[in-house]
Short mmCIF file of C-alpha atoms in Angstrom, two decimals:
data_model
loop_
_atom_site.label_atom_id
_atom_site.label_comp_id
_atom_site.label_asym_id
_atom_site.label_seq_id
_atom_site.Cartn_x
_atom_site.Cartn_y
_atom_site.Cartn_z
CA MET A 17 17.82 -53.73 3.35
CA PHE A 18 20.30 -54.79 0.72
CA GLY A 19 23.80 -55.19 2.12
CA CYS A 20 24.84 -54.13 5.58
CA ALA A 21 24.94 -50.39 5.16
CA GLY A 22 25.95 -49.92 8.77
CA GLN A 23 29.43 -51.28 8.15
CA PRO A 24 31.86 -48.38 7.54
CA ASP A 25 33.79 -50.11 4.73
CA GLU A 26 30.61 -50.82 2.75
CA THR A 27 29.31 -47.31 3.38
CA GLN A 28 32.51 -45.84 1.98
CA GLU A 29 32.36 -48.14 -1.04
CA ILE A 30 28.80 -46.97 -1.79
CA VAL A 31 29.90 -43.32 -1.57
CA ASP A 32 32.93 -43.98 -3.78
CA ASN A 33 30.78 -45.81 -6.33
CA LEU A 34 28.28 -42.94 -6.46
CA VAL A 35 31.02 -40.36 -6.99
CA GLU A 36 32.56 -42.49 -9.74
CA ALA A 37 29.11 -42.93 -11.32
CA GLY A 38 28.77 -39.15 -11.54
CA PHE A 39 26.65 -38.05 -8.60
CA PRO A 40 27.73 -34.64 -7.22
CA ALA A 41 29.50 -35.10 -3.89
CA ASP A 42 27.30 -32.47 -2.23
CA ASP A 43 24.18 -34.50 -3.09
CA ILE A 44 25.40 -37.62 -1.26
CA MET A 45 24.48 -37.89 2.42
CA VAL A 46 25.34 -40.52 5.04
CA VAL A 47 22.84 -40.73 7.89
CA ASP A 48 23.07 -43.48 10.53
CA GLY A 49 25.27 -45.52 8.23
CA LYS A 50 22.87 -45.28 5.28
CA VAL A 51 23.76 -43.50 2.04
CA TYR A 52 21.23 -41.23 0.31
CA VAL A 53 21.16 -39.27 -2.95
CA GLY A 54 18.55 -36.63 -3.73
CA ARG A 55 17.79 -36.49 0.00
CA ASP A 56 15.32 -39.37 -0.03
CA ALA A 57 16.70 -42.14 -2.24
CA GLU A 58 18.74 -44.67 -0.26
CA VAL A 59 21.37 -46.57 -2.26
CA SER A 60 22.38 -50.11 -1.36
CA LEU A 61 25.80 -51.59 -2.01
CA VAL A 62 24.39 -53.83 -4.75
CA ALA A 63 22.67 -50.91 -6.51
CA SER A 64 25.81 -48.74 -6.32
CA ARG A 65 27.86 -51.50 -7.92
CA GLU A 66 25.27 -51.92 -10.70
CA MET A 67 25.67 -48.22 -11.48
CA LEU A 68 29.29 -48.89 -12.41
CA ALA A 69 28.62 -52.09 -14.37
CA ARG A 70 28.12 -50.28 -17.65
CA ASP A 71 30.95 -51.62 -19.81
CA ASN A 72 30.09 -50.85 -23.44
CA SER A 73 26.32 -50.95 -23.03
CA THR A 74 24.13 -48.01 -23.87
CA GLU A 75 22.31 -45.89 -21.32
CA GLU A 76 19.04 -47.52 -22.32
CA GLN A 77 20.38 -50.99 -21.52
CA TYR A 78 21.97 -49.74 -18.31
CA ARG A 79 18.75 -48.13 -17.22
CA THR A 80 16.86 -51.42 -17.39
CA THR A 81 19.37 -52.94 -14.96
CA ASN A 82 17.91 -50.75 -12.23
CA LEU A 83 14.29 -51.60 -12.94
CA VAL A 84 12.12 -54.38 -11.55
CA SER A 85 12.27 -57.68 -13.41
CA THR A 86 9.21 -59.10 -15.15
CA ALA A 87 9.70 -62.14 -12.88
CA VAL A 88 8.26 -59.97 -10.08
CA THR A 89 4.52 -60.34 -10.57
CA LYS A 90 3.27 -59.19 -7.16
CA ILE A 91 4.83 -56.63 -4.82
CA CYS A 92 3.51 -56.74 -1.26
CA ILE A 93 3.85 -53.96 1.31
CA ASN A 94 4.21 -54.76 4.99
CA GLY A 95 2.66 -51.82 6.84
CA SER A 96 1.86 -53.62 10.08
CA THR A 97 2.88 -50.60 12.19
CA PHE A 98 0.76 -48.14 10.21
CA THR A 99 -2.44 -47.03 11.96
CA GLY A 100 -5.06 -44.30 11.51
CA ALA A 101 -4.39 -41.84 8.69
CA PHE A 102 -1.11 -43.60 7.83
CA SER A 103 -2.88 -46.92 7.37
CA THR A 104 -5.56 -45.32 5.17
CA ALA A 105 -2.93 -43.51 3.11
CA LEU A 106 -0.92 -46.71 2.63
CA ASP A 107 -4.01 -48.51 1.28
CA LEU A 108 -4.65 -45.62 -1.14
CA ALA A 109 -1.02 -45.54 -2.30
CA ILE A 110 -1.07 -49.28 -2.99
CA GLN A 111 -4.35 -48.83 -4.89
CA ASN A 112 -2.68 -46.16 -7.07
CA TYR A 113 -0.42 -48.85 -8.49
CA ASP A 114 -2.63 -51.92 -8.30
CA GLU A 115 -5.51 -50.39 -10.31
CA LEU A 116 -3.19 -49.82 -13.30
CA PRO A 117 -2.53 -52.46 -15.98
CA LEU A 118 1.09 -53.02 -14.91
CA SER A 119 3.31 -56.10 -15.13
CA PHE A 120 3.03 -56.51 -11.37
CA ALA A 121 0.17 -56.39 -8.89
CA MET A 122 0.56 -54.62 -5.55
CA ALA A 123 -1.08 -55.57 -2.26
CA ARG A 124 -0.76 -55.06 1.48
CA THR A 125 0.29 -57.95 3.67
CA PRO A 126 -0.93 -60.41 4.62
CA SER A 127 -1.41 -61.52 1.03
CA SER A 128 -0.64 -64.67 -0.91
CA ASP A 129 1.74 -65.19 -3.84
CA CYS A 130 4.00 -62.21 -3.04
CA SER A 131 7.07 -62.13 -5.31
CA PHE A 132 8.72 -59.55 -3.06
CA THR A 133 7.80 -57.70 0.13
CA ILE A 134 8.67 -54.07 0.91
CA ASN A 135 8.70 -53.08 4.58
CA ALA A 136 7.01 -49.75 5.31
CA VAL A 137 8.48 -48.06 8.39
CA ILE A 138 7.38 -44.90 10.23
CA GLN A 139 10.27 -42.63 11.25
CA PRO A 140 9.30 -40.50 14.26
CA GLY A 141 9.90 -36.77 13.98
CA VAL A 142 10.61 -36.81 10.24
CA VAL A 143 8.51 -34.89 7.70
CA GLY A 144 8.85 -36.57 4.32
CA GLY A 145 10.15 -39.99 3.39
CA SER A 146 13.01 -42.02 1.94
CA ALA A 147 13.48 -45.19 -0.05
CA GLY A 148 16.03 -46.72 -2.42
CA PHE A 149 16.65 -47.92 -5.96
CA PRO A 150 15.99 -51.42 -7.33
CA ALA A 151 18.88 -53.87 -7.47
CA GLY A 152 19.21 -57.32 -9.00
CA GLY A 153 15.81 -57.00 -10.66
CA LEU A 154 14.06 -56.55 -7.30
CA PRO A 155 12.44 -53.46 -5.78
CA TYR A 156 14.19 -51.75 -2.90
CA GLY A 157 13.17 -53.41 0.36
CA THR A 158 12.18 -50.50 2.62
CA ILE A 159 10.25 -47.24 2.50
CA ASN A 160 10.60 -44.84 5.44
CA ILE A 161 7.64 -42.51 6.03
CA GLY A 162 8.02 -39.57 8.39
CA GLY A 163 5.83 -39.58 11.48
CA GLY A 164 5.80 -35.79 11.28
CA LEU A 165 3.36 -36.11 8.37
CA SER A 166 0.61 -36.67 10.96
CA SER A 167 -0.10 -32.94 10.79
CA TYR A 168 -0.91 -33.23 7.06
CA SER A 169 -3.96 -34.63 5.25
CA VAL A 170 -4.40 -38.26 4.25
CA ASP A 171 -3.93 -37.15 0.62
CA VAL A 172 -0.49 -35.72 1.39
CA ILE A 173 0.57 -38.86 3.25
CA GLU A 174 -0.73 -40.93 0.31
CA HIS A 175 1.36 -38.73 -2.00
CA VAL A 176 4.56 -39.31 0.00
CA ILE A 177 4.03 -43.08 0.24
CA THR A 178 3.24 -43.36 -3.49
CA HIS A 179 6.33 -41.25 -4.24
CA GLU A 180 8.64 -43.46 -2.14
CA LEU A 181 7.20 -46.61 -3.72
CA GLY A 182 8.06 -45.00 -7.06
CA HIS A 183 11.72 -44.89 -6.02
CA THR A 184 11.68 -48.58 -5.09
CA ILE A 185 10.72 -49.52 -8.66
CA GLY A 186 13.24 -47.22 -10.32
CA PHE A 187 11.87 -43.68 -10.66
CA ARG A 188 14.08 -40.68 -10.08
CA HIS A 189 12.77 -37.22 -9.18
CA THR A 190 11.06 -35.53 -12.12
CA ASP A 191 12.90 -32.31 -11.26
CA TYR A 192 16.19 -34.06 -10.47
CA TYR A 193 18.03 -31.53 -12.66
CA ASN A 194 16.80 -28.52 -10.65
CA ARG A 195 15.27 -29.07 -7.22
CA VAL A 196 14.40 -25.37 -7.05
CA ILE A 197 11.31 -26.19 -9.15
CA SER A 198 9.47 -28.02 -6.36
CA CYS A 199 11.60 -27.27 -3.29
CA GLY A 200 12.42 -23.59 -3.74
CA SER A 201 16.10 -24.35 -3.19
CA GLY A 202 18.69 -26.93 -4.15
CA GLY A 203 20.51 -27.79 -7.33
CA ASN A 204 21.08 -30.64 -9.75
CA GLU A 205 21.01 -34.13 -8.24
CA GLY A 206 23.11 -35.35 -11.15
CA ASP A 207 22.39 -37.61 -14.09
CA ALA A 208 24.76 -40.47 -13.20
CA GLY A 209 23.30 -42.58 -16.01
CA VAL A 210 20.79 -44.21 -13.66
CA GLY A 211 17.06 -43.50 -13.54
CA ALA A 212 17.49 -39.97 -14.88
CA ILE A 213 17.14 -41.12 -18.48
CA HIS A 214 14.12 -39.49 -20.08
CA ILE A 215 11.15 -41.83 -20.47
CA PRO A 216 9.59 -41.43 -23.94
CA GLY A 217 6.12 -39.94 -23.98
CA THR A 218 6.67 -37.82 -20.87
CA PRO A 219 7.63 -34.15 -20.61
CA THR A 220 11.34 -33.31 -20.52
CA THR A 221 10.79 -30.44 -18.08
CA ALA A 222 9.22 -30.38 -14.62
CA THR A 223 6.60 -28.02 -13.24
CA ILE A 224 5.20 -27.39 -9.77
CA GLY A 225 2.54 -30.01 -9.13
CA GLY A 226 3.21 -31.57 -12.54
CA SER A 227 4.34 -34.95 -11.21
CA LEU A 228 3.97 -37.03 -8.09
CA MET A 229 7.71 -37.72 -8.41
CA ASN A 230 8.79 -34.09 -7.93
CA SER A 231 11.41 -33.77 -5.18
CA CYS A 232 9.27 -31.86 -2.66
CA PHE A 233 5.57 -32.03 -1.87
CA ARG A 234 2.95 -29.33 -1.21
CA SER A 235 0.17 -29.29 1.36
CA ALA A 236 -2.27 -29.25 -1.58
CA GLU A 237 -1.20 -32.63 -3.01
CA THR A 238 -4.02 -35.00 -3.98
CA GLY A 239 -2.04 -38.23 -3.72
CA GLU A 240 -2.91 -39.16 -7.31
CA PHE A 241 -0.65 -39.73 -10.32
CA ALA A 242 -0.36 -36.97 -12.93
CA SER A 243 -0.85 -37.94 -16.58
CA SER A 244 2.91 -37.94 -17.15
CA ASP A 245 3.39 -40.32 -14.21
CA LEU A 246 0.84 -42.69 -15.75
CA SER A 247 2.62 -42.53 -19.11
CA ALA A 248 5.94 -43.33 -17.42
CA LEU A 249 4.53 -46.29 -15.49
CA THR A 250 2.82 -47.69 -18.56
CA TYR A 251 5.96 -47.31 -20.67
CA LEU A 252 8.23 -49.11 -18.20
CA TYR A 253 5.86 -51.64 -16.65
CA SER A 254 2.95 -52.13 -19.00
CA ALA A 255 1.20 -55.48 -18.55
CA GLN A 256 1.11 -57.97 -21.37
CA GLY A 257 -2.49 -57.74 -22.42
CA TYR A 258 -5.16 -55.61 -24.03
CA ALA A 259 -7.20 -52.53 -23.19
CA SER A 260 -10.48 -51.74 -24.98
CA LEU A 261 -11.45 -48.07 -25.35
CA ASN A 262 -15.05 -47.09 -26.17
CA PHE A 263 -14.92 -43.78 -28.06
CA GLU A 264 -18.39 -43.90 -29.62
CA SER A 265 -19.68 -40.89 -27.70
CA SER A 266 -16.71 -39.49 -25.76
CA ASP A 267 -12.93 -39.44 -25.60
CA ALA A 268 -11.31 -42.66 -24.37
CA ARG A 269 -7.63 -41.90 -23.90
CA ARG A 270 -5.02 -43.74 -21.85
CA THR A 271 -2.81 -40.65 -21.98
CA ALA A 272 -3.39 -36.95 -22.56
CA SER A 273 0.29 -36.11 -23.02
CA THR A 274 -0.23 -35.55 -26.78
CA GLY A 275 -2.74 -32.74 -26.27
CA ASP A 276 -6.02 -32.34 -28.13
CA TRP A 277 -4.84 -33.67 -31.48
CA ALA A 278 -8.34 -33.80 -33.08
CA TYR A 279 -10.21 -30.89 -31.55
CA GLY A 280 -13.96 -31.42 -31.15
CA ASP A 281 -13.81 -35.09 -32.16
CA PHE A 282 -14.11 -38.25 -30.06
CA LYS A 283 -10.63 -39.70 -29.66
CA ALA A 284 -9.35 -43.13 -28.68
CA GLU A 285 -5.67 -43.19 -27.78
CA CYS A 286 -3.37 -45.87 -26.44
CA ALA A 287 -0.82 -45.20 -23.73
CA SER A 288 2.87 -44.80 -24.33
CA GLY A 289 4.33 -48.26 -24.85
CA GLU A 290 1.15 -49.59 -26.47
CA SER A 291 0.09 -49.99 -30.09
CA LEU A 292 -3.40 -49.72 -31.57
CA THR A 293 -4.23 -53.20 -32.77
CA GLY A 294 -8.00 -53.28 -33.40
CA VAL A 295 -11.11 -51.22 -34.21
CA SER A 296 -14.78 -52.26 -34.17
CA LEU A 297 -17.83 -51.08 -36.12
CA SER A 298 -21.53 -51.35 -35.24
CA PRO A 299 -23.48 -53.08 -38.03
CA THR A 300 -26.65 -51.12 -37.15
CA SER A 301 -25.56 -47.58 -36.28
CA ARG A 302 -22.43 -47.68 -38.50
CA ASN A 303 -20.51 -45.98 -35.68
CA SER A 304 -16.94 -46.74 -34.71
CA ARG A 305 -17.13 -48.23 -31.22
CA ILE A 306 -14.04 -49.75 -29.66
CA ALA A 307 -10.33 -49.18 -30.21
CA LEU A 308 -8.17 -52.04 -28.92
CA CYS A 309 -4.73 -51.28 -27.47
CA ARG A 310 -2.09 -53.96 -27.01
CA ALA A 311 0.76 -54.09 -24.50
CA ASP A 312 2.86 -57.18 -24.97
CA GLY A 313 6.40 -56.81 -23.67
CA ASP A 314 7.60 -54.67 -26.60
CA ALA A 315 6.78 -51.25 -25.13
CA TRP A 316 10.11 -49.85 -26.35
CA ARG A 317 8.79 -50.04 -29.92
CA TYR A 318 5.85 -47.73 -29.23
CA PRO A 319 6.83 -44.48 -27.46
CA HIS A 320 4.49 -41.49 -27.41
CA ALA A 321 6.90 -38.77 -28.53
CA GLY A 322 6.78 -36.59 -31.63
CA CYS A 323 3.22 -37.68 -32.41
CA TYR A 324 1.08 -35.77 -34.90
CA SER A 325 -2.42 -35.81 -36.42
CA ARG A 326 -3.15 -37.09 -39.90
CA PHE A 327 -6.61 -36.02 -41.18
CA PHE A 328 -8.23 -37.90 -44.08
CA SER A 329 -11.92 -36.92 -44.16
CA THR A 330 -11.86 -35.68 -47.74
CA SER A 331 -8.80 -37.27 -49.33
CA ASP A 332 -6.04 -39.76 -48.68
CA SER A 333 -3.39 -38.69 -46.18
CA ARG A 334 -0.46 -41.09 -46.28
CA GLY A 335 3.06 -40.94 -44.91
CA THR A 336 4.11 -43.57 -47.44
CA THR A 337 2.66 -45.08 -50.63
CA ALA A 338 5.07 -48.01 -50.66
CA THR A 339 2.21 -50.27 -49.53
CA GLY A 340 0.23 -49.53 -52.69
CA ASP A 341 -3.50 -48.88 -52.87
CA TRP A 342 -4.44 -51.34 -50.14
CA ASP A 343 -8.15 -50.39 -50.05
CA VAL A 344 -9.33 -49.25 -53.47
CA GLY A 345 -12.20 -46.74 -53.42
CA SER A 346 -11.85 -45.85 -49.73
CA LEU A 347 -10.17 -42.86 -48.11
CA LYS A 348 -6.93 -43.92 -46.46
CA GLY A 349 -4.98 -42.53 -43.55
CA GLU A 350 -1.55 -44.10 -43.19
CA CYS A 351 1.43 -43.32 -40.99
CA GLY A 352 4.97 -43.18 -42.33
CA THR A 353 7.34 -46.11 -42.69
CA ASN A 354 8.82 -45.76 -39.21
CA GLU A 355 5.57 -44.73 -37.52
CA PHE A 356 2.58 -46.49 -35.97
CA VAL A 357 -1.05 -45.59 -35.29
CA ALA A 358 -1.49 -44.72 -31.60
CA GLY A 359 -4.98 -43.22 -31.83
CA VAL A 360 -8.05 -42.78 -34.00
CA ALA A 361 -10.77 -40.08 -33.99
CA GLN A 362 -14.36 -39.80 -35.18
CA ASN A 363 -16.50 -36.67 -35.25
CA THR A 364 -19.84 -36.19 -33.49
CA VAL A 365 -21.73 -37.65 -36.47
CA HIS A 366 -19.43 -40.70 -36.30
CA GLU A 367 -17.29 -40.17 -39.39
CA VAL A 368 -13.70 -41.30 -38.95
CA THR A 369 -11.61 -38.16 -39.30
CA ALA A 370 -8.03 -38.61 -38.15
CA LEU A 371 -5.21 -40.84 -36.98
CA LEU A 372 -2.56 -40.11 -34.39
CA CYS A 373 0.79 -41.16 -35.85
CA CYS A 374 3.84 -41.59 -33.62
CA PRO A 375 7.45 -42.36 -34.55
CA GLY A 376 8.46 -45.77 -33.26
CA ASN A 377 10.90 -48.63 -33.61
CA VAL A 378 8.90 -50.09 -36.48
CA ALA A 379 9.46 -50.54 -40.21
CA HIS A 380 6.11 -51.18 -41.99
CA ASN A 381 7.03 -54.76 -42.94
CA SER A 382 4.65 -57.32 -44.49
CA CYS A 383 1.64 -54.98 -44.39
CA THR A 384 -1.73 -56.49 -45.28
CA PRO A 385 -5.27 -55.00 -45.21
CA ARG A 386 -8.08 -56.39 -43.06
CA VAL A 387 -11.52 -55.29 -44.35
CA PHE A 388 -14.01 -55.52 -41.47
CA ASP A 389 -16.98 -53.55 -42.82
CA GLY A 390 -19.43 -56.45 -43.13
CA GLN A 391 -17.76 -59.14 -40.99
CA ASP A 392 -15.01 -59.78 -38.46
CA SER A 393 -11.56 -59.72 -40.01
CA ARG A 394 -9.05 -60.69 -37.35
CA GLU A 395 -5.52 -62.05 -37.66
CA SER A 396 -5.90 -63.59 -34.20
CA SER A 397 -8.66 -64.20 -31.66
CA THR A 398 -6.37 -64.52 -28.61
CA SER A 399 -7.72 -61.20 -27.29
CA GLY A 400 -11.21 -62.70 -26.99
CA ASP A 401 -14.46 -61.18 -28.19
CA TRP A 402 -13.75 -57.61 -27.08
CA ASP A 403 -16.90 -56.10 -28.67
CA VAL A 404 -19.68 -58.68 -28.74
CA GLY A 405 -22.13 -58.39 -31.63
CA ASN A 406 -20.06 -55.86 -33.58
CA TRP A 407 -17.66 -56.23 -36.50
CA LYS A 408 -14.01 -56.25 -35.50
CA GLY A 409 -10.82 -55.65 -37.43
CA GLU A 410 -7.69 -56.76 -35.59
CA CYS A 411 -3.98 -57.21 -36.20
CA GLY A 412 -2.27 -60.25 -34.72
CA PRO A 413 0.22 -60.47 -31.83
CA GLY A 414 3.43 -58.60 -32.59
CA ARG A 415 1.69 -56.63 -35.36
CA TYR A 416 0.43 -53.05 -35.31
CA ILE A 417 -1.96 -50.82 -37.26
CA GLY A 418 -0.07 -48.73 -39.81
CA GLY A 419 -3.18 -47.24 -41.43
CA ILE A 420 -6.97 -47.11 -41.38
CA SER A 421 -9.41 -46.55 -44.24
CA ARG A 422 -12.95 -45.15 -44.17
CA ASN A 423 -15.92 -45.17 -46.49
CA VAL A 424 -16.25 -42.06 -48.66
CA SER A 425 -19.97 -41.87 -47.89
CA GLY A 426 -20.89 -41.94 -44.21
CA GLY A 427 -17.31 -42.10 -42.97
CA ALA A 428 -17.52 -45.50 -41.25
CA PRO A 429 -14.24 -47.39 -40.89
CA HIS A 430 -13.61 -49.93 -43.63
CA ALA A 431 -10.23 -51.59 -43.23
CA LEU A 432 -7.07 -51.74 -41.14
CA LEU A 433 -3.55 -51.99 -42.53
CA CYS A 434 -1.69 -54.48 -40.33
CA CYS A 435 2.09 -54.35 -40.34
CA SER A 436 5.02 -56.10 -38.67
CA PRO A 437 7.81 -54.13 -36.97
#
């Protein structure tokens, strides 16, 4: 574990730092020389000092101090003492993270190329778990899982392990502001300017069973992430790469946090922290096929908050006309100057109907159209041939789709409007 928490002088310094950072005194516990907040989040000396190292920086900048660095590309979990249901649950918890397109992989030891190893320990007689916050760009080094969970299902144990791993990479309790929501008792764990900063694209309020990161668990837990958990992970730790979404005959959405924004239509939607960067068209059926999402280290530009639908089946629907008539004779949907396209919809007869526009840290600079009805029209091919045999329109790295046009007759997509932030 970071520091030597068993030494009384360091323990007192951690407590003093937490109080100065703003944690309520009654939410700080010292057990066997270790300091906890929120009952299950252990705080190391290094992490407590980082909480005070704010100077004149904003909360957003401070928050990233207590996240895992992009230099960590593989987190390994040492669960050598886990057997039976605990071993199965550990494998499932690791899979919860590793199957997502995150900036780090996760694996159980023994495994090669580990950037950092977390030790998983079983605590006899304890029901629940504990872990700690990241420090120095590294995850916290230990998760403690209660041996008393043996009377619960594998799914519940998976839930607790996944939850504690969430703490090690920087997640606070979803209901930190009112533990009564999931625990039935308790109060506010305190903001303290660390990890309790709202993550864009996720709900601002907690509900029972609404997040794997709620303070207390139920016997009915499934061990799986809720949609808001997935949005949070993608926003903070999205991998640099691409995701292709086939929405030709069904929804293909990487988040459902925006609700059903084009009811009855097939929707493609990127996750929070991603921008829509490409769309493909079948030359034979004239159907929209693939929407291409990009995650490339600039997730902060593309939150999923305050999003809205813009329908353009019968006439132009544009948040700005400053870009001029960039596709003469076609119907145009275009988001506003400080907005980006996060999703696109087509109806059951394959006419493009709507865009999902989201406010972002973008400015509609240097916008240019890419007409792809008839041929590929791509600003870059670094993403590979993501829809073989079909026509592709694509904006280049660092660019995003600000608008999409469709043919008046038939409704097939015609052009993308590619913009720079």
